[in-house]
Coordinates of C-alpha atoms in Angstrom, one line a residue:
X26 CA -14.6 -0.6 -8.5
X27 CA -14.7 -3.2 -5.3
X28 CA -11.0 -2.6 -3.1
X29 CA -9.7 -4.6 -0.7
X30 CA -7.7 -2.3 1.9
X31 CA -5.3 -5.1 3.2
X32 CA -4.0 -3.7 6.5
X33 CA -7.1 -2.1 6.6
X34 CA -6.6 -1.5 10.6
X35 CA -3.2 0.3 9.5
X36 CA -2.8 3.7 9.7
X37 CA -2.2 4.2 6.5
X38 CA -5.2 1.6 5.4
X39 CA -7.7 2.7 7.7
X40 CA -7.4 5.7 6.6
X41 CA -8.0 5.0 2.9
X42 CA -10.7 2.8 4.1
X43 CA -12.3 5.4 5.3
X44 CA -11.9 7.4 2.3
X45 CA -13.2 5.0 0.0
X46 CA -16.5 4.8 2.0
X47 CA -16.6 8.2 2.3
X48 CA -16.3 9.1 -1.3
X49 CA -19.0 7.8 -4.8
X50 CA -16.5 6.2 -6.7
X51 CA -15.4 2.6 -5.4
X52 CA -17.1 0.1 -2.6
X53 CA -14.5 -0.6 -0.1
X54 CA -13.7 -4.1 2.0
X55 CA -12.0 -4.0 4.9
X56 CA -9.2 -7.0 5.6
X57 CA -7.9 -7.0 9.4
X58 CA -6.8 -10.3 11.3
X59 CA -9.0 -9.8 14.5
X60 CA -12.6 -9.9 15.1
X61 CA -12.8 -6.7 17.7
X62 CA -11.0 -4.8 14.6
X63 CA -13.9 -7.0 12.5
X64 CA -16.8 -5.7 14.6
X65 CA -15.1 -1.9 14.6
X66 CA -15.6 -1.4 10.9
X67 CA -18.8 -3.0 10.3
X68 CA -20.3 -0.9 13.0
X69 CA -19.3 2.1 11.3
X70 CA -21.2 0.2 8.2
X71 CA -17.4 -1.2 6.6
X72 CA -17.3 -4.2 4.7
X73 CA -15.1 -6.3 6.4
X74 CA -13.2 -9.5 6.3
X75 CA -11.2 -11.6 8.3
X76 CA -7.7 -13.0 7.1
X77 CA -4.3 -13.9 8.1
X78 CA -1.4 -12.6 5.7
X79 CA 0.4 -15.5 7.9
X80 CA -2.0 -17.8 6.8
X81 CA -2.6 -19.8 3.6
X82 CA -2.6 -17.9 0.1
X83 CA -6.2 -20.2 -0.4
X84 CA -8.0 -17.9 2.9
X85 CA -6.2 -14.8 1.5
X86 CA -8.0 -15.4 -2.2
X87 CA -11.3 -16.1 -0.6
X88 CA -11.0 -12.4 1.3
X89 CA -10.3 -10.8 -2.0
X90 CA -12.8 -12.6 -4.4
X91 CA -15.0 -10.5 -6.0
X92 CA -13.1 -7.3 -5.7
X93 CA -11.4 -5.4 -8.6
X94 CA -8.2 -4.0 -6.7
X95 CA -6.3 -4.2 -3.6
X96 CA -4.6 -1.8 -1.9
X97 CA -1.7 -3.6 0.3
X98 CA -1.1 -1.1 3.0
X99 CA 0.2 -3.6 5.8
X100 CA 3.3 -4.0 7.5
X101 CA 4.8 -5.2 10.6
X102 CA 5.5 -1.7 12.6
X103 CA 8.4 -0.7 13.9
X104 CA 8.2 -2.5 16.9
X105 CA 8.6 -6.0 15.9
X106 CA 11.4 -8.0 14.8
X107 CA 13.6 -8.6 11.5
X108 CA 11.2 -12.3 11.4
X109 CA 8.1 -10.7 11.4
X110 CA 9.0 -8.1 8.7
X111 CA 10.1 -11.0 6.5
X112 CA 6.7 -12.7 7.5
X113 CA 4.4 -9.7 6.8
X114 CA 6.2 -6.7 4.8
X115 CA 7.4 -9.7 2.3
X116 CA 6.0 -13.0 2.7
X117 CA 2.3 -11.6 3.0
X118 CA 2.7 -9.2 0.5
X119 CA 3.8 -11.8 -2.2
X120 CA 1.1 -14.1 -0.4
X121 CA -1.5 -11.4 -1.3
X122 CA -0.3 -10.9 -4.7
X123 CA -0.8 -14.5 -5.5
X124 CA -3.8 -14.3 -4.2
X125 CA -5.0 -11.3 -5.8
X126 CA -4.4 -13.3 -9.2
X127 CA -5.9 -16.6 -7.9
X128 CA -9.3 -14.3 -7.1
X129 CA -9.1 -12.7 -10.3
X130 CA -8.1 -9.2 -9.5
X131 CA -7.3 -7.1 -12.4
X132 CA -5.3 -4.2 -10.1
X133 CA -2.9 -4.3 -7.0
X134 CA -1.5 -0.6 -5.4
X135 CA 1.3 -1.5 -3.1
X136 CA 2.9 0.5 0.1
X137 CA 6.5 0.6 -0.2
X138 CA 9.3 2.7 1.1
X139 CA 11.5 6.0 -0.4
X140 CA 14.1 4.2 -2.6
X141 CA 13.5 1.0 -2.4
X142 CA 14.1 -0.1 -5.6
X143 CA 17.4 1.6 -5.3
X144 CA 19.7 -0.9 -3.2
X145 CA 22.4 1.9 -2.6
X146 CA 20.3 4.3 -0.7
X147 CA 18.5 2.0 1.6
X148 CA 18.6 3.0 5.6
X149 CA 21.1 0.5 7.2
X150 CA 19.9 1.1 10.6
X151 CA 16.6 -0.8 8.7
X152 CA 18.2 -2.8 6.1
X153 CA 15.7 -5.9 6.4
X154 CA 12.9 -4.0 6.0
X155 CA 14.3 -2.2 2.8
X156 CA 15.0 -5.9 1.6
X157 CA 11.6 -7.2 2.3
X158 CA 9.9 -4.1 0.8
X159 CA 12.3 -4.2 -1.9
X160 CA 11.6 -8.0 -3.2
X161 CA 7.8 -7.6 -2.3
X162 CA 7.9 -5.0 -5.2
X163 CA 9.7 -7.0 -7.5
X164 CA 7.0 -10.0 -6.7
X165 CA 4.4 -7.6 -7.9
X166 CA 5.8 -6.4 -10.8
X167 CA 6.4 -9.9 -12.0
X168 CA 2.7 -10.8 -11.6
X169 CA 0.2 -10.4 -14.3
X170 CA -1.6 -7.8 -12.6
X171 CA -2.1 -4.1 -12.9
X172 CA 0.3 -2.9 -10.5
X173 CA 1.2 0.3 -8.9
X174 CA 4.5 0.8 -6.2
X175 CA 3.7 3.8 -3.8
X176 CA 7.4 4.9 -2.2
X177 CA 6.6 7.3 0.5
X178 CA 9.2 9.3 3.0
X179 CA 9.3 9.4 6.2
X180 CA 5.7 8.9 7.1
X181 CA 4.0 11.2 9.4
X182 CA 0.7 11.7 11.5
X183 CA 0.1 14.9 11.2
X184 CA -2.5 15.9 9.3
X185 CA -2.6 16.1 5.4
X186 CA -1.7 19.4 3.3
X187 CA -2.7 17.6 0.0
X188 CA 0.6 18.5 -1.8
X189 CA 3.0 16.3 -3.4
X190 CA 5.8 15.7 -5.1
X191 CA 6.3 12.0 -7.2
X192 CA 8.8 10.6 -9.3
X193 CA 10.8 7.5 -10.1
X194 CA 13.8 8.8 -8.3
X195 CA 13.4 11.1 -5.2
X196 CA 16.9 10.4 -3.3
X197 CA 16.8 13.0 -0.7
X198 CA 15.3 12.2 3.1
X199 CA 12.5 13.4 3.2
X200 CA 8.9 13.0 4.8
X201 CA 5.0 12.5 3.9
X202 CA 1.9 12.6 5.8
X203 CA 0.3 9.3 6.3
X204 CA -3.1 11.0 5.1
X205 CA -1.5 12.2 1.7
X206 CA -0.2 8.5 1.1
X207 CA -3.6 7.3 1.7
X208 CA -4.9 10.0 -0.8
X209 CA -2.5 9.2 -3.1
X210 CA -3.3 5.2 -3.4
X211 CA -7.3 6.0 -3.7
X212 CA -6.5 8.7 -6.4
X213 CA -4.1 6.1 -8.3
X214 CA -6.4 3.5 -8.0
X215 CA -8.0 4.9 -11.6
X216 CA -5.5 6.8 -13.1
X217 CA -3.3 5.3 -16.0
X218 CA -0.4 7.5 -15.8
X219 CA 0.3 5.4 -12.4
X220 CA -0.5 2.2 -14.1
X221 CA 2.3 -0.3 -14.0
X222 CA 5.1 2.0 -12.7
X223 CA 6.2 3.0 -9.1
X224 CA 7.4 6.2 -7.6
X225 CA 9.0 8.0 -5.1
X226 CA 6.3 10.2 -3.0
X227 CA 7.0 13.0 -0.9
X228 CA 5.3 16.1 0.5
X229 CA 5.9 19.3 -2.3
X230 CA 3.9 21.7 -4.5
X231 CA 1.5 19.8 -6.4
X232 CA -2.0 18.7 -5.9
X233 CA -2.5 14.7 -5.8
X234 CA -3.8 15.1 -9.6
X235 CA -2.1 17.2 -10.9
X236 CA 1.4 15.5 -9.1
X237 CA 0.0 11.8 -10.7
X238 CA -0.8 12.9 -14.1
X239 CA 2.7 14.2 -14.6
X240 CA 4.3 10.9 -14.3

């Protein structure tokens, strides 16, 4: 299988970048908006393409033609403003998503956030972002294309313990290592139990496979 990581200079998606190139089972294309972040991963012998979620959904199709899946793993970051969350976390993902159907791609794994589909336990401190990640889903699941919604906790950078715990509904706050989400998408990216569904994700008891298959 051929995956665009979008947000591939994340760190959730460089991450699973690197683990697709690392592993047998899937060729990996990088998507990134700058051409030093270009230059990084085809040095380390990346695919890599350059496109603007801000820009038209006709540059975003060319970036993802010829590739089987996507994995949307970009988002505005913390540090930016209510515009450019609607602009990236929901604009660009629905962009993508359109795009991802223009180009033929069969399969589309999205980021999302703990309980988003669930309006009554959103953060309010980050209301917007719940909103955009929250109507960014529903985009998705409305398309015609194989789709799978990745919820994770509170995301953190230390590294990964490869234990998990998934479900529609995981109410309590809880957190996730960045590395175990980005396990988690490349191990979805074949398995049918994950196949047109999202989940919850948080850290727990389970291996990845063993966590996926019981959904």
């Amino acid at each position: 299988m051929k995956v665009l990581v979008v947000g591939a200079n994340g760190q959730i998606g460089k991450q699973a970048t690197e683990m697709l190139q690392e592993g047998n089972d899937h060729h990996v294309r990088a998507m990134v908006r700058k051409e030093d972040q270009l230059n990084e991963f085809k040095e380390k012998g990346i695919e890599a393409v350059l496109a603007d979620l801000e820009g038209p959904v006709d540059q975003l199709a060319q970036a993802a033609e010829g590739c089987d899946a996507v994995i949307f793993a970009a988002g505005s970051g913390g540090k930016t403003g209510a515009d450019k969350t609607l602009l990236i976390d929901l604009d660009g993902a629905v962009k993508m998503v359109e795009a991802a159907e223009k180009a033929g791609v069969e399969r589309f794994l999205m980021v999302s956030a703990l309980q988003a589909h669930n309006r009554e336990n959103w953060n309010e401190k980050i209301r917007h972002y719940y909103v955009a990640k929250h109507y960014a889903d529903k985009a998705l699941e409305e398309s015609s294309l194989n789709h799978t919604i990745v919820r994770p906790g509170g995301l953190l950078n230390e590294e990964g313990t490869g234990k998990v715990r998934v479900a529609e509904d995981l109410p309590e706050r809880a957190t996730i290592p960045r590395e175990d989400v980005a396990r988690v998408l490349v191990a979805a990216l074949n398995e049918e139990k994950t196949f047109n569904r999202g989940f919850d994700l948080l850290s727990g008891e389970y291996s990845i496979e063993e966590a996926l298959k019981s959904l």
